[in-house]
Structures are given as structure tokens and as C-alpha cells.
């Protein structure tokens, strides 16, 4: 019976931990340490990385910490209880859904973008959308749930069924965000990918963009909202104001983003 | 029997309880959050079964490659002394501590479409671009050190006199390896196999970067879990529960098959 004290302590500690957990049920997850340091936490779509990083460096209101990922991934984190201050998405659907669910305040549209076909700069295999239907072409696209993937599927749905099927048949990877698609392209793992024009401009010449015919182009609008119960609501508001008319807007234009499309 | 001081036992007990909590709560939560009905519904979903099936196939092929090449390699390392041996052992173990993202980048830089070996591979007609073979290669890269390390220890723990006795009795070196060394080291080899298989089943980062994510071709179960997280949290939980169960079954089977002997073999001689 030499080990009895150890066994008893094991059980007691486990019991105490269990009771401790029961106390406040689901504790608020997430950004506590950043909040304590007075950092403004911004969850933003991967495609905003260059523009937001520039804007964040010069932002006077607070130190800004970014969390970049696919918009759908960030929205899922919000639904799981993560509380950043600002949520910026590559579509308006996700912020609208989160607003309807009472998780963010009223979203605003702050930028537009253009979906294009990106190809490696040294490649001449693909010159137009039609070339993507050829046998043996390899394509990277976004997964269905990430905005860039949803826009891509919208474009394909506007083609005739045979063309759309041929292009989908050449898709080799459904990536979780634009960074994944750009990575596959710059590594030469695929011949083409559907990304935003700003992603192509961000690769400093390694990729070339092929514009989609105007009639096929989906409207790409970026929505942003202050998160409900954000730790820094005032600074979050200031951050969004700068995106609409200020340094943020300038950084977005420099990175190639368009003004918000008319609703 | 000498009485140990109680405070030390209390300390050990508390530490053990904290360890146990930290390591088991996330796993328990997966099962608490997933009802049996959800589990079945998610398993009925074709994209989930595709992913599980692909994980099973790719990890088994990877393990086969690892065992066939890794066993003689580990035997050589364990029984021969040569210059640079320490360096070789370190290099082989390096992937153990590499972040998966580094593994992914490394594989791309080596055998990716614009990697340093790409021209040679192209001449040979081999292309690792977003194919199932890319997944297998990623799995072999990240999982093989787990097997090699364990196998090397297992062979090293064998009594050298035994092996030389076998040779004195007329068996050749290859015969000694196959008939004496492998059966005697089997428990340790099994342990290594289980660890490597578990690591292969769970591989995520290197696969996503190097092989991409496409249903039925490169989307293994961990990638499917990540894919579902944004749209179908319950589905992601259910798929996670299946992976936990499979991984636990692997560990448990090995424990039952090999008894508890391998624990000693694994750490001996290191």
C-alpha cells in the first residue's frame, strides 16, 4: 500500500479540476493575453495580408495583431467562441451571417476585388479561360467554403455545362485559402489557379493574371465588422473608419483593391 | 518496507493528475461533443469515407516502404561501427523534430515540380505533383524516423554473442539477420511500426503543402477534418473521433501483441 497517498492525491486533484471546470462552463476562449496588452486583434481574410500589414504598421489607435486565414475558417472560430476585435472577410455573406447570429455588429463593405486566372509568369500554356478545359491542364482552386473557391464556382456555373465540367475535372487541389493556391502556382505544381488580382500583384512578377470575360466576372466585395463584445470596441471602430476613408483605404488601393462595388 | 515521505507522493500524484487532465480532456471532449448518431451520419458521408480510406491506403503503403527499407538500414546502423555514424543517426532522426511545414517546404524544394531534383525526376518520368504518390512520400518522410529509431534500439539491445554464435554455427550474415535478429527484435520493431503508422495517419502540414487537398486523391482524413472545420464542425468532430479510435486501436493492438516487453527494448541501449 505504499502508493496510497499518491493515488489519493491523483483522485483529489482530478476531482478539483472537474469542479473547477464546472464553475464557469464555457470560458471565453481566445485572445485574452492580447487584450491584456491592449493589442487590437484583427481576424482577416488571407487576401488582405499585404494591405492590412501595411495599414497596421502605421495605425495610431493601438498595436494591431493580425490573424490571417481563409474567411470561412475565421468565421468558424468566431462561432466557436474566439473573440477578436475586428472580422474582415473576402465576401459579405459570412459577416452578414455572423451579424444575423448576433456575433458581430452591423458589417460594412470596404473594398472590392477581381477574380482572375493566375499562371506562372514563364508559362505560355494558358492564354484564355478556354485553355483550362484542355486535357492534362492542372488547376488549383479554393475549397467550396472559402470565398475565393465560392467565387470560382460561381464563374464556372456561368459557363456551359461541358466546359464547366472539363475545368472542374482539371482541378487538382481544393486549397483552404488563397495563400495555398498562390503557393501551388509559384512552385509550378499546377498550370493555373483562380485567385484575386491583388494576389497576383503581391507576387512581384512571378505570376501573370489572365482577366475573365466581363460577363463571367463575379462581384467580389469585402465586408468588415466589429465583433460583439470586442475587447477594444473604440479602436476597432477607428480601424474600420481608416479602411473606409483613410490610411487603410490608401493601403488597399496600393495593393490593387478596388473601391467597394455599388450595392 | 520503508515508508516514503507522504509529501513527495502527494507531489507526484498532483503532477500525474495535471498531466492526465491536459492530455485527456481534449480527447474526451471530442467524444462528449459527438453523439453516436452524428458519428454514424458523418461516416455515411462519402467524402468522409473517401478520406478515411485514402488515409488507410497511403499510410499502409508508406509503412510498407518504411519497414522494407528501414529494417536493414536500422540493422546496419545498430551492428556496424563506421566513421560518420553519429552524423548519420542525427540526420535520420532530424525529421522527428522538424515542423511539418518545414517538411512540406523541403519536399517541394527537393522533388517538387521546380525542386532541385525535378530535372532528374522528369527524365525518369516521375512527377510528384498533387498526386497520391506525393502523399505517400510525405508520410514516409515524416514517419520513417519513428520506425528507424525504435528498430535501431531493438537491434542494438540484442546480445552480439548471440548473433556471432549463429554465424559460428554456419548461418550467413543475411540468414542471421532474417532468422535470428528480426524475430528476436520483433517486439521493438512492432513498437516502431505502430508509432510510425500513428504519425503517418495524423500527418497534416507536409501533405497540404506538398500534395494539396483533393477528395479521393490527396485529401486524407486530417485534411478532411480541417476542410470541414469551417462549414461542419460536428462533422469535423465525428471524423476526429474516428481517427482517435483508430489510433488508439493501433497502439493497443501493438501492446497486446507484443506484451509489455517492448517498453524495455525501446529505451534500452539508447
Short mmCIF file of C-alpha atoms in Angstrom, two decimals:
data_model
loop_
_atom_site.label_atom_id
_atom_site.label_comp_id
_atom_site.label_asym_id
_atom_site.label_seq_id
_atom_site.Cartn_x
_atom_site.Cartn_y
_atom_site.Cartn_z
CA UNK A 1 0.00 0.00 0.00
CA UNK A 2 2.98 2.34 -0.36
CA UNK A 3 1.38 4.17 -3.25
CA UNK A 4 -1.81 5.08 -1.50
CA UNK A 5 -1.03 8.76 -0.85
CA UNK A 6 -0.18 9.24 -4.49
CA UNK A 7 -3.37 7.58 -5.64
CA UNK A 8 -5.50 9.64 -3.25
CA UNK A 9 -3.88 12.89 -4.41
CA UNK A 10 -4.38 11.89 -8.01
CA UNK A 11 -8.09 11.41 -7.43
CA UNK A 12 -8.47 14.56 -5.32
CA UNK A 13 -6.73 16.77 -7.87
CA UNK A 14 -8.79 15.31 -10.70
CA UNK A 15 -11.99 15.93 -8.71
CA UNK A 16 -10.96 19.52 -8.01
CA UNK A 17 -10.16 20.14 -11.67
CA UNK A 18 -13.53 18.74 -12.67
CA UNK A 19 -15.36 21.02 -10.24
CA UNK A 20 -13.25 23.95 -11.40
CA UNK A 21 -14.34 23.37 -14.96
CA UNK A 22 -17.97 23.25 -13.99
CA UNK A 23 -17.78 26.71 -12.41
CA UNK A 24 -17.94 28.97 -15.39
CA UNK A 25 -18.87 26.43 -18.01
CA UNK A 26 -17.55 27.55 -21.33
CA UNK A 27 -14.89 30.09 -20.59
CA UNK A 28 -14.38 32.73 -23.25
CA UNK A 29 -11.70 31.40 -25.48
CA UNK A 30 -9.11 33.21 -27.32
CA UNK A 31 -7.46 36.49 -27.24
CA UNK A 32 -7.07 37.18 -23.54
CA UNK A 33 -3.35 37.82 -23.47
CA UNK A 34 -3.52 40.20 -26.41
CA UNK A 35 -6.45 42.02 -24.83
CA UNK A 36 -4.49 42.44 -21.62
CA UNK A 37 -1.62 44.03 -23.54
CA UNK A 38 -4.00 46.42 -25.26
CA UNK A 39 -3.44 44.87 -28.68
CA UNK A 40 -6.17 45.20 -31.25
CA UNK A 41 -6.80 41.74 -32.72
CA UNK A 42 -7.95 41.68 -36.34
CA UNK A 43 -9.07 38.43 -37.99
CA UNK A 44 -8.78 38.98 -41.71
CA UNK A 45 -9.01 37.09 -45.00
CA UNK A 46 -5.63 35.89 -46.30
CA UNK A 47 -6.01 38.01 -49.46
CA UNK A 48 -5.87 41.16 -47.27
CA UNK A 49 -2.46 40.30 -45.82
CA UNK A 50 -0.25 42.78 -47.70
CA UNK A 51 -2.66 45.71 -47.49
CA UNK A 52 -3.57 45.17 -43.83
CA UNK A 53 0.00 44.62 -42.69
CA UNK A 54 0.98 47.98 -44.22
CA UNK A 55 -2.06 49.69 -42.70
CA UNK A 56 -1.50 48.02 -39.30
CA UNK A 57 2.10 49.27 -39.02
CA UNK A 58 1.00 52.89 -39.31
CA UNK A 59 -2.21 52.56 -37.28
CA UNK A 60 -2.10 55.04 -34.40
CA UNK A 61 -5.02 53.82 -32.27
CA UNK A 62 -3.37 50.68 -30.90
CA UNK A 63 -0.86 47.97 -31.66
CA UNK A 64 -2.52 45.65 -34.13
CA UNK A 65 -2.14 41.89 -34.20
CA UNK A 66 -3.43 40.09 -37.26
CA UNK A 67 -4.74 36.60 -37.68
CA UNK A 68 -4.86 35.78 -41.39
CA UNK A 69 -6.67 32.67 -42.69
CA UNK A 70 -9.50 31.70 -45.00
CA UNK A 71 -12.55 33.86 -44.14
CA UNK A 72 -14.61 30.73 -43.56
CA UNK A 73 -12.03 29.44 -41.06
CA UNK A 74 -12.06 32.74 -39.14
CA UNK A 75 -15.87 32.80 -39.11
CA UNK A 76 -15.88 29.24 -37.75
CA UNK A 77 -13.52 30.32 -34.98
CA UNK A 78 -15.89 33.16 -34.09
CA UNK A 79 -18.76 30.69 -33.90
CA UNK A 80 -16.62 28.56 -31.57
CA UNK A 81 -16.22 31.46 -29.18
CA UNK A 82 -12.99 33.15 -30.28
CA UNK A 83 -13.31 36.92 -29.79
CA UNK A 84 -11.08 39.13 -31.93
CA UNK A 85 -11.92 42.85 -32.22
CA UNK A 86 -12.45 43.05 -35.97
CA UNK A 87 -13.51 40.48 -38.57
CA UNK A 88 -12.69 41.28 -42.22
CA UNK A 89 -13.93 38.81 -44.82
CA UNK A 90 -13.42 38.35 -48.56
CA UNK A 91 -17.19 38.29 -49.01
CA UNK A 92 -20.25 39.87 -47.46
CA UNK A 93 -22.05 36.58 -46.85
CA UNK A 94 -20.02 35.48 -43.81
CA UNK A 95 -20.18 38.86 -41.96
CA UNK A 96 -23.92 39.04 -42.73
CA UNK A 97 -24.42 35.53 -41.34
CA UNK A 98 -22.44 36.33 -38.20
CA UNK A 99 -24.44 39.57 -37.80
CA UNK A 100 -27.68 37.60 -38.06
CA UNK A 101 -26.33 35.23 -35.42
CA UNK A 102 -25.59 38.18 -33.11
CA UNK A 103 -21.82 37.57 -33.13
CA UNK A 104 -20.70 40.79 -34.86
CA UNK A 105 -22.09 44.31 -35.22
CA UNK A 106 -23.51 45.59 -38.47
CA UNK A 107 -21.00 44.82 -41.26
CA UNK A 108 -19.81 47.39 -43.79
CA UNK A 109 -18.42 46.86 -47.30
CA UNK A 110 -14.95 48.37 -47.56
CA UNK A 111 -13.29 47.07 -50.74
CA UNK A 112 -13.77 45.21 -53.99
CA UNK A 113 -11.51 42.82 -55.86
CA UNK A 114 -11.37 40.95 -59.16
CA UNK A 115 -11.21 37.20 -59.63
CA UNK A 116 -8.66 36.27 -62.31
CA UNK A 117 -6.87 33.24 -63.68
CA UNK A 118 -3.27 33.27 -62.48
CA UNK A 119 -0.49 31.45 -64.33
CA UNK A 120 3.26 31.25 -63.71
CA UNK A 121 4.96 34.17 -65.49
CA UNK A 122 7.20 31.89 -67.55
CA UNK A 123 4.34 29.76 -68.84
CA UNK A 124 2.56 30.15 -72.14
CA UNK A 125 0.30 27.10 -71.88
CA UNK A 126 -2.75 29.12 -70.96
CA UNK A 127 -3.85 32.36 -72.60
CA UNK A 128 -7.59 32.33 -72.03
CA UNK A 129 -10.29 30.68 -69.96
CA UNK A 130 -10.98 28.21 -72.77
CA UNK A 131 -7.48 26.71 -72.43
CA UNK A 132 -8.39 25.46 -68.94
CA UNK A 133 -10.73 22.89 -70.45
CA UNK A 134 -7.91 21.10 -72.28
CA UNK A 135 -6.98 17.62 -71.20
CA UNK A 136 -3.97 17.44 -68.90
CA UNK A 137 -4.16 21.03 -67.61
CA UNK A 138 -3.80 21.19 -63.85
CA UNK A 139 -5.62 23.79 -61.78
CA UNK A 140 -5.65 24.84 -58.12
CA UNK A 141 -8.82 26.42 -56.74
CA UNK A 142 -10.19 27.36 -53.35
CA UNK A 143 -12.29 24.83 -51.44
CA UNK A 144 -16.05 25.35 -51.71
CA UNK A 145 -16.36 27.06 -48.35
CA UNK A 146 -13.63 29.69 -48.68
CA UNK A 147 -14.85 32.83 -50.59
CA UNK A 148 -12.28 32.54 -53.40
CA UNK A 149 -13.50 28.99 -54.06
CA UNK A 150 -17.15 30.04 -53.96
CA UNK A 151 -16.50 32.86 -56.48
CA UNK A 152 -14.68 30.39 -58.72
CA UNK A 153 -17.63 28.03 -58.69
CA UNK A 154 -19.92 30.97 -59.48
CA UNK A 155 -17.85 31.68 -62.62
CA UNK A 156 -17.89 28.03 -63.67
CA UNK A 157 -21.66 27.88 -63.19
CA UNK A 158 -21.99 30.65 -65.79
CA UNK A 159 -20.19 28.56 -68.42
CA UNK A 160 -21.94 25.84 -70.36
CA UNK A 161 -22.10 22.50 -68.58
CA UNK A 162 -19.46 20.70 -70.68
CA UNK A 163 -16.89 23.49 -70.26
CA UNK A 164 -17.52 23.78 -66.56
CA UNK A 165 -17.21 20.02 -66.11
CA UNK A 166 -13.96 19.93 -68.07
CA UNK A 167 -12.43 22.70 -65.93
CA UNK A 168 -13.58 21.12 -62.65
CA UNK A 169 -12.12 17.85 -63.89
CA UNK A 170 -8.72 19.53 -64.17
CA UNK A 171 -8.80 20.89 -60.61
CA UNK A 172 -6.08 19.04 -58.68
CA UNK A 173 -6.29 20.75 -55.30
CA UNK A 174 -9.00 22.48 -53.29
CA UNK A 175 -6.98 24.81 -51.08
CA UNK A 176 -8.13 26.27 -47.75
CA UNK A 177 -7.11 29.84 -48.68
CA UNK A 178 -5.56 31.96 -51.46
CA UNK A 179 -2.07 31.51 -49.99
CA UNK A 180 -2.34 27.78 -50.72
CA UNK A 181 -3.31 28.43 -54.35
CA UNK A 182 -0.54 31.01 -54.85
CA UNK A 183 1.97 28.58 -53.28
CA UNK A 184 0.98 25.74 -55.62
CA UNK A 185 1.32 28.14 -58.57
CA UNK A 186 4.69 29.63 -57.67
CA UNK A 187 6.03 26.12 -57.05
CA UNK A 188 4.88 25.10 -60.51
CA UNK A 189 2.72 22.32 -59.09
CA UNK A 190 -0.22 23.46 -61.24
CA UNK A 191 -0.62 25.25 -64.56
CA UNK A 192 -3.25 27.74 -63.42
CA UNK A 193 -5.28 28.88 -60.44
CA UNK A 194 -8.25 31.08 -59.63
CA UNK A 195 -7.19 33.91 -57.32
CA UNK A 196 -7.75 37.65 -56.90
CA UNK A 197 -5.87 40.22 -58.98
CA UNK A 198 -4.31 41.52 -55.73
CA UNK A 199 -2.74 38.10 -55.08
CA UNK A 200 -1.07 38.18 -58.49
CA UNK A 201 0.22 41.73 -57.87
CA UNK A 202 1.57 40.57 -54.50
CA UNK A 203 3.93 38.02 -56.08
CA UNK A 204 6.12 40.74 -57.65
CA UNK A 205 6.06 39.37 -61.17
CA UNK A 206 6.23 35.63 -60.55
CA UNK A 207 2.60 35.20 -61.64
CA UNK A 208 0.65 36.73 -64.50
CA UNK A 209 -3.06 37.41 -64.47
CA UNK A 210 -5.49 36.50 -67.24
CA UNK A 211 -8.68 38.53 -66.94
CA UNK A 212 -12.03 36.77 -67.07
CA UNK A 213 -14.57 37.96 -69.66
CA UNK A 214 -16.65 40.78 -68.12
CA UNK A 215 -19.85 38.80 -68.37
CA UNK A 216 -18.45 35.98 -66.22
CA UNK A 217 -16.79 38.07 -63.52
CA UNK A 218 -18.39 37.63 -60.11
CA UNK A 219 -18.80 40.67 -57.90
CA UNK A 220 -16.21 40.43 -55.13
CA UNK A 221 -16.98 42.62 -52.12
CA UNK A 222 -15.14 42.62 -48.78
CA UNK A 223 -17.15 43.07 -45.57
CA UNK A 224 -15.82 44.13 -42.19
CA UNK A 225 -17.45 44.29 -38.75
CA UNK A 226 -16.66 44.99 -35.12
CA UNK A 227 -17.02 41.78 -33.15
CA UNK A 228 -19.74 41.74 -30.45
CA UNK A 229 -18.17 42.19 -27.01
CA UNK A 230 -14.85 43.10 -28.65
CA UNK A 231 -12.20 43.88 -26.01
CA UNK A 232 -11.39 47.22 -27.76
CA UNK A 233 -14.57 48.49 -29.44
CA UNK A 234 -13.38 52.10 -29.87
CA UNK A 235 -10.09 51.18 -31.52
CA UNK A 236 -11.89 48.57 -33.64
CA UNK A 237 -14.23 51.30 -34.86
CA UNK A 238 -11.25 53.55 -35.63
CA UNK A 239 -9.56 50.72 -37.55
CA UNK A 240 -12.66 50.28 -39.72
CA UNK A 241 -13.04 54.04 -40.24
CA UNK A 242 -9.48 54.12 -41.61
CA UNK A 243 -10.38 51.36 -44.06
CA UNK A 244 -13.35 53.34 -45.37
CA UNK A 245 -11.59 56.71 -45.73
CA UNK A 246 -8.01 56.97 -44.58
CA UNK A 247 -4.68 55.21 -44.41
CA UNK A 248 -6.36 51.80 -44.67
CA UNK A 249 -8.13 52.83 -47.85
CA UNK A 250 -4.85 54.06 -49.32
CA UNK A 251 -3.07 50.80 -48.42
CA UNK A 252 -5.87 48.82 -50.06
CA UNK A 253 -5.68 50.85 -53.30
CA UNK A 254 -1.90 50.49 -53.37
CA UNK A 255 -2.25 46.73 -53.10
CA UNK A 256 -4.63 46.78 -56.05
CA UNK A 257 -8.01 46.56 -54.33
CA UNK A 258 -10.94 48.33 -55.95
CA UNK A 259 -13.43 50.68 -54.30
CA UNK A 260 -16.40 48.85 -52.77
CA UNK A 261 -18.80 47.86 -55.55
CA UNK A 262 -22.14 49.69 -55.53
CA UNK A 263 -24.65 47.62 -53.58
CA UNK B 1 9.16 -1.87 3.75
CA UNK B 2 10.49 1.62 4.15
CA UNK B 3 7.86 4.33 4.42
CA UNK B 4 8.28 7.09 1.88
CA UNK B 5 7.54 10.65 2.90
CA UNK B 6 3.91 11.43 2.12
CA UNK B 7 4.51 14.91 0.71
CA UNK B 8 6.52 13.53 -2.15
CA UNK B 9 3.76 11.07 -3.04
CA UNK B 10 1.31 13.98 -2.97
CA UNK B 11 3.57 15.93 -5.32
CA UNK B 12 3.81 13.01 -7.74
CA UNK B 13 0.06 12.43 -7.59
CA UNK B 14 -0.72 16.08 -8.32
CA UNK B 15 1.72 16.18 -11.23
CA UNK B 16 0.24 12.99 -12.64
CA UNK B 17 -3.30 14.36 -12.32
CA UNK B 18 -2.35 17.56 -14.14
CA UNK B 19 -0.60 15.58 -16.88
CA UNK B 20 -3.58 13.29 -17.27
CA UNK B 21 -6.00 16.21 -17.44
CA UNK B 22 -4.01 18.11 -20.01
CA UNK B 23 -3.58 15.07 -22.23
CA UNK B 24 -7.04 13.55 -21.99
CA UNK B 25 -9.51 16.44 -21.74
CA UNK B 26 -9.27 17.40 -25.45
CA UNK B 27 -9.74 13.76 -26.44
CA UNK B 28 -12.63 13.22 -24.02
CA UNK B 29 -14.23 16.44 -25.33
CA UNK B 30 -14.26 15.08 -28.88
CA UNK B 31 -16.32 12.12 -27.74
CA UNK B 32 -18.57 14.09 -25.39
CA UNK B 33 -19.40 16.51 -28.22
CA UNK B 34 -20.03 13.76 -30.77
CA UNK B 35 -23.18 11.73 -30.34
CA UNK B 36 -23.25 8.21 -31.76
CA UNK B 37 -25.86 9.38 -34.26
CA UNK B 38 -23.58 12.15 -35.55
CA UNK B 39 -20.76 9.68 -35.77
CA UNK B 40 -22.78 7.35 -37.97
CA UNK B 41 -24.16 10.19 -40.07
CA UNK B 42 -20.67 11.50 -40.68
CA UNK B 43 -19.39 8.06 -41.57
CA UNK B 44 -22.22 7.66 -44.04
CA UNK B 45 -20.95 10.78 -45.81
CA UNK B 46 -18.98 9.75 -48.87
CA UNK B 47 -16.31 12.44 -48.61
CA UNK B 48 -15.56 11.22 -45.06
CA UNK B 49 -15.23 7.58 -46.10
CA UNK B 50 -13.12 8.64 -49.08
CA UNK B 51 -10.76 10.47 -46.75
CA UNK B 52 -10.54 7.62 -44.23
CA UNK B 53 -9.98 5.07 -46.98
CA UNK B 54 -7.26 7.23 -48.56
CA UNK B 55 -5.59 7.68 -45.17
CA UNK B 56 -5.61 3.94 -44.62
CA UNK B 57 -4.19 3.17 -48.08
CA UNK B 58 -1.49 5.82 -48.11
CA UNK B 59 -0.35 5.11 -44.56
CA UNK B 60 -0.16 1.35 -45.20
CA UNK B 61 1.89 1.83 -48.37
CA UNK B 62 4.14 4.27 -46.52
CA UNK B 63 4.62 1.80 -43.64
CA UNK B 64 5.44 -0.99 -46.07
CA UNK B 65 8.15 1.14 -47.70
CA UNK B 66 9.47 2.21 -44.30
CA UNK B 67 9.69 -1.35 -42.96
CA UNK B 68 11.21 -2.91 -46.08
CA UNK B 69 13.96 -0.30 -46.41
CA UNK B 70 14.19 0.79 -42.80
CA UNK B 71 14.72 -2.62 -41.19
CA UNK B 72 18.03 -3.47 -42.91
CA UNK B 73 19.09 0.18 -42.61
CA UNK B 74 18.47 0.15 -38.86
CA UNK B 75 20.25 -3.22 -38.54
CA UNK B 76 23.27 -1.81 -40.31
CA UNK B 77 23.32 1.18 -38.02
CA UNK B 78 22.93 -0.97 -34.93
CA UNK B 79 25.54 -3.61 -35.72
CA UNK B 80 28.25 -1.77 -37.67
CA UNK B 81 30.66 0.86 -36.45
CA UNK B 82 31.80 3.23 -39.15
CA UNK B 83 33.08 6.75 -39.49
CA UNK B 84 30.33 9.37 -39.51
CA UNK B 85 27.87 7.01 -37.85
CA UNK B 86 26.78 9.62 -35.30
CA UNK B 87 26.17 12.10 -38.08
CA UNK B 88 24.08 9.56 -39.97
CA UNK B 89 21.99 8.82 -36.88
CA UNK B 90 21.42 12.54 -36.27
CA UNK B 91 20.41 13.17 -39.87
CA UNK B 92 17.99 10.26 -39.81
CA UNK B 93 16.37 11.48 -36.60
CA UNK B 94 16.12 15.11 -37.72
CA UNK B 95 12.64 14.83 -39.28
CA UNK B 96 11.37 13.81 -35.80
CA UNK B 97 11.77 17.34 -34.56
CA UNK B 98 11.11 19.23 -37.79
CA UNK B 99 7.88 21.23 -38.02
CA UNK B 100 5.57 19.67 -40.67
CA UNK B 101 5.60 22.96 -42.60
CA UNK B 102 9.39 22.67 -42.91
CA UNK B 103 8.97 19.10 -44.14
CA UNK B 104 6.48 20.33 -46.75
CA UNK B 105 8.77 23.12 -47.97
CA UNK B 106 11.75 20.76 -48.01
CA UNK B 107 9.92 18.18 -50.10
CA UNK B 108 8.77 20.88 -52.53
CA UNK B 109 12.30 22.26 -52.81
CA UNK B 110 13.70 18.77 -53.39
CA UNK B 111 11.27 16.83 -55.54
CA UNK B 112 8.54 19.39 -56.26
CA UNK B 113 7.89 20.46 -59.86
CA UNK B 114 10.58 23.14 -59.60
CA UNK B 115 12.72 21.38 -56.99
CA UNK B 116 16.42 20.63 -57.32
CA UNK B 117 15.76 17.01 -58.34
CA UNK B 118 12.95 17.90 -60.75
CA UNK B 119 15.02 17.59 -63.96
CA UNK B 120 16.31 14.15 -62.96
CA UNK B 121 12.83 13.00 -61.98
CA UNK B 122 11.38 14.34 -65.20
CA UNK B 123 13.89 12.31 -67.21
CA UNK B 124 12.77 9.25 -65.30
CA UNK B 125 9.15 10.15 -65.96
CA UNK B 126 8.32 10.66 -62.31
CA UNK B 127 6.27 13.66 -61.23
CA UNK B 128 5.27 14.37 -57.65
CA UNK B 129 2.60 16.98 -58.18
CA UNK B 130 -0.57 16.81 -56.17
CA UNK B 131 -0.87 13.04 -56.58
CA UNK B 132 -1.47 10.20 -54.19
CA UNK B 133 2.20 9.29 -54.57
CA UNK B 134 3.07 12.74 -53.18
CA UNK B 135 1.04 11.94 -50.05
CA UNK B 136 2.87 8.63 -49.62
CA UNK B 137 6.24 10.35 -49.98
CA UNK B 138 5.30 12.98 -47.39
CA UNK B 139 4.19 10.23 -44.99
CA UNK B 140 7.39 8.24 -45.49
CA UNK B 141 9.45 11.36 -44.83
CA UNK B 142 7.76 12.33 -41.57
CA UNK B 143 7.08 8.83 -40.20
CA UNK B 144 10.19 6.81 -41.00
CA UNK B 145 12.40 8.23 -38.20
CA UNK B 146 9.90 6.87 -35.66
CA UNK B 147 10.45 3.36 -37.02
CA UNK B 148 14.19 3.67 -37.64
CA UNK B 149 14.90 4.93 -34.15
CA UNK B 150 12.94 2.17 -32.47
CA UNK B 151 14.29 -0.54 -34.78
CA UNK B 152 17.87 0.57 -34.23
CA UNK B 153 17.41 0.41 -30.45
CA UNK B 154 15.82 -3.00 -30.74
CA UNK B 155 18.71 -4.40 -32.78
CA UNK B 156 21.27 -2.76 -30.53
CA UNK B 157 19.71 -4.41 -27.48
CA UNK B 158 20.34 -7.88 -28.93
CA UNK B 159 23.27 -9.76 -27.44
CA UNK B 160 26.13 -9.57 -30.00
CA UNK B 161 27.37 -13.00 -28.86
CA UNK B 162 24.09 -14.45 -29.98
CA UNK B 163 24.49 -13.13 -33.48
CA UNK B 164 28.09 -14.33 -33.71
CA UNK B 165 27.05 -17.74 -32.35
CA UNK B 166 24.58 -18.01 -35.18
CA UNK B 167 27.34 -17.28 -37.64
CA UNK B 168 29.72 -19.74 -35.96
CA UNK B 169 27.05 -22.39 -36.43
CA UNK B 170 27.21 -21.80 -40.15
CA UNK B 171 24.49 -19.28 -40.87
CA UNK B 172 25.40 -16.49 -43.28
CA UNK B 173 25.09 -12.83 -42.37
CA UNK B 174 21.86 -12.40 -44.29
CA UNK B 175 20.44 -15.53 -42.75
CA UNK B 176 21.39 -14.35 -39.27
CA UNK B 177 19.64 -11.06 -39.95
CA UNK B 178 16.45 -12.69 -41.24
CA UNK B 179 16.18 -15.74 -38.99
CA UNK B 180 17.72 -14.57 -35.74
CA UNK B 181 17.88 -10.78 -35.46
CA UNK B 182 14.45 -9.90 -36.83
CA UNK B 183 12.45 -12.42 -34.75
CA UNK B 184 14.39 -11.50 -31.62
CA UNK B 185 13.88 -7.79 -32.18
CA UNK B 186 10.27 -8.19 -33.32
CA UNK B 187 8.64 -6.54 -30.28
CA UNK B 188 10.74 -3.42 -30.73
CA UNK B 189 10.13 -3.41 -34.46
CA UNK B 190 6.39 -3.64 -33.86
CA UNK B 191 6.54 -0.75 -31.44
CA UNK B 192 8.33 1.37 -34.02
CA UNK B 193 5.86 0.34 -36.68
CA UNK B 194 2.94 1.43 -34.50
CA UNK B 195 4.48 4.83 -33.74
CA UNK B 196 5.32 5.41 -37.38
CA UNK B 197 1.86 4.37 -38.50
CA UNK B 198 0.24 6.65 -35.95
CA UNK B 199 2.38 9.55 -37.13
CA UNK B 200 1.54 8.79 -40.76
CA UNK B 201 -2.20 8.67 -40.03
CA UNK B 202 -2.04 12.07 -38.40
CA UNK B 203 0.15 13.84 -40.97
CA UNK B 204 -1.31 17.18 -42.00
CA UNK B 205 1.01 20.10 -42.76
CA UNK B 206 3.50 18.48 -45.09
CA UNK B 207 0.69 16.77 -47.00
CA UNK B 208 -1.25 20.01 -47.52
CA UNK B 209 1.80 21.92 -48.72
CA UNK B 210 3.37 19.20 -50.83
CA UNK B 211 0.41 17.17 -52.04
CA UNK B 212 -2.51 19.61 -51.83
CA UNK B 213 -6.03 18.66 -50.86
CA UNK B 214 -8.31 16.90 -53.29
CA UNK B 215 -11.06 14.47 -52.44
CA UNK B 216 -10.14 10.86 -53.17
CA UNK B 217 -6.63 11.76 -54.43
CA UNK B 218 -4.78 13.70 -51.74
CA UNK B 219 -7.37 14.63 -49.10
CA UNK B 220 -6.50 12.37 -46.17
CA UNK B 221 -8.59 12.27 -43.00
CA UNK B 222 -6.72 15.09 -41.20
CA UNK B 223 -7.13 17.33 -44.26
CA UNK B 224 -10.82 16.46 -44.43
CA UNK B 225 -11.16 17.43 -40.76
CA UNK B 226 -9.58 20.81 -41.48
CA UNK B 227 -11.77 21.26 -44.54
CA UNK B 228 -14.91 20.59 -42.52
CA UNK B 229 -13.99 22.79 -39.60
CA UNK B 230 -15.34 25.93 -41.32
CA UNK B 231 -18.65 24.53 -42.51
CA UNK B 232 -19.44 21.46 -40.48
CA UNK B 233 -17.92 21.47 -37.01
CA UNK B 234 -19.94 18.40 -35.95
CA UNK B 235 -18.70 16.52 -38.99
CA UNK B 236 -15.12 17.53 -38.16
CA UNK B 237 -15.61 16.28 -34.59
CA UNK B 238 -17.04 12.98 -35.76
CA UNK B 239 -14.19 12.37 -38.17
CA UNK B 240 -11.74 13.27 -35.39
CA UNK B 241 -13.42 10.75 -33.12
CA UNK B 242 -12.87 8.04 -35.72
CA UNK B 243 -9.18 8.96 -36.04
CA UNK B 244 -8.74 8.90 -32.27
CA UNK B 245 -10.36 5.47 -32.11
CA UNK B 246 -8.24 4.08 -34.95
CA UNK B 247 -5.02 5.48 -33.48
CA UNK B 248 -5.88 4.12 -30.04
CA UNK B 249 -6.64 0.74 -31.57
CA UNK B 250 -3.23 0.71 -33.27
CA UNK B 251 -1.41 1.42 -30.00
CA UNK B 252 -3.50 -1.07 -28.06
CA UNK B 253 -3.07 -3.86 -30.59
CA UNK B 254 0.67 -3.48 -30.50
CA UNK B 255 0.65 -3.58 -26.72
CA UNK B 256 -1.43 -6.76 -26.73
CA UNK B 257 0.58 -8.43 -29.48
CA UNK B 258 3.97 -7.71 -28.03
CA UNK B 259 3.16 -7.72 -24.33
CA UNK B 260 4.98 -5.18 -22.23
CA UNK B 261 8.47 -6.34 -23.18
CA UNK B 262 8.95 -3.77 -25.90
CA UNK B 263 8.87 -0.92 -23.45
CA UNK B 264 12.21 -2.05 -22.15
CA UNK B 265 13.62 -2.85 -25.53
CA UNK B 266 12.66 0.52 -26.87
CA UNK B 267 14.64 2.55 -24.39
CA UNK B 268 17.44 0.14 -23.66
CA UNK B 269 20.80 0.81 -25.28
CA UNK B 270 19.97 4.42 -26.01
#
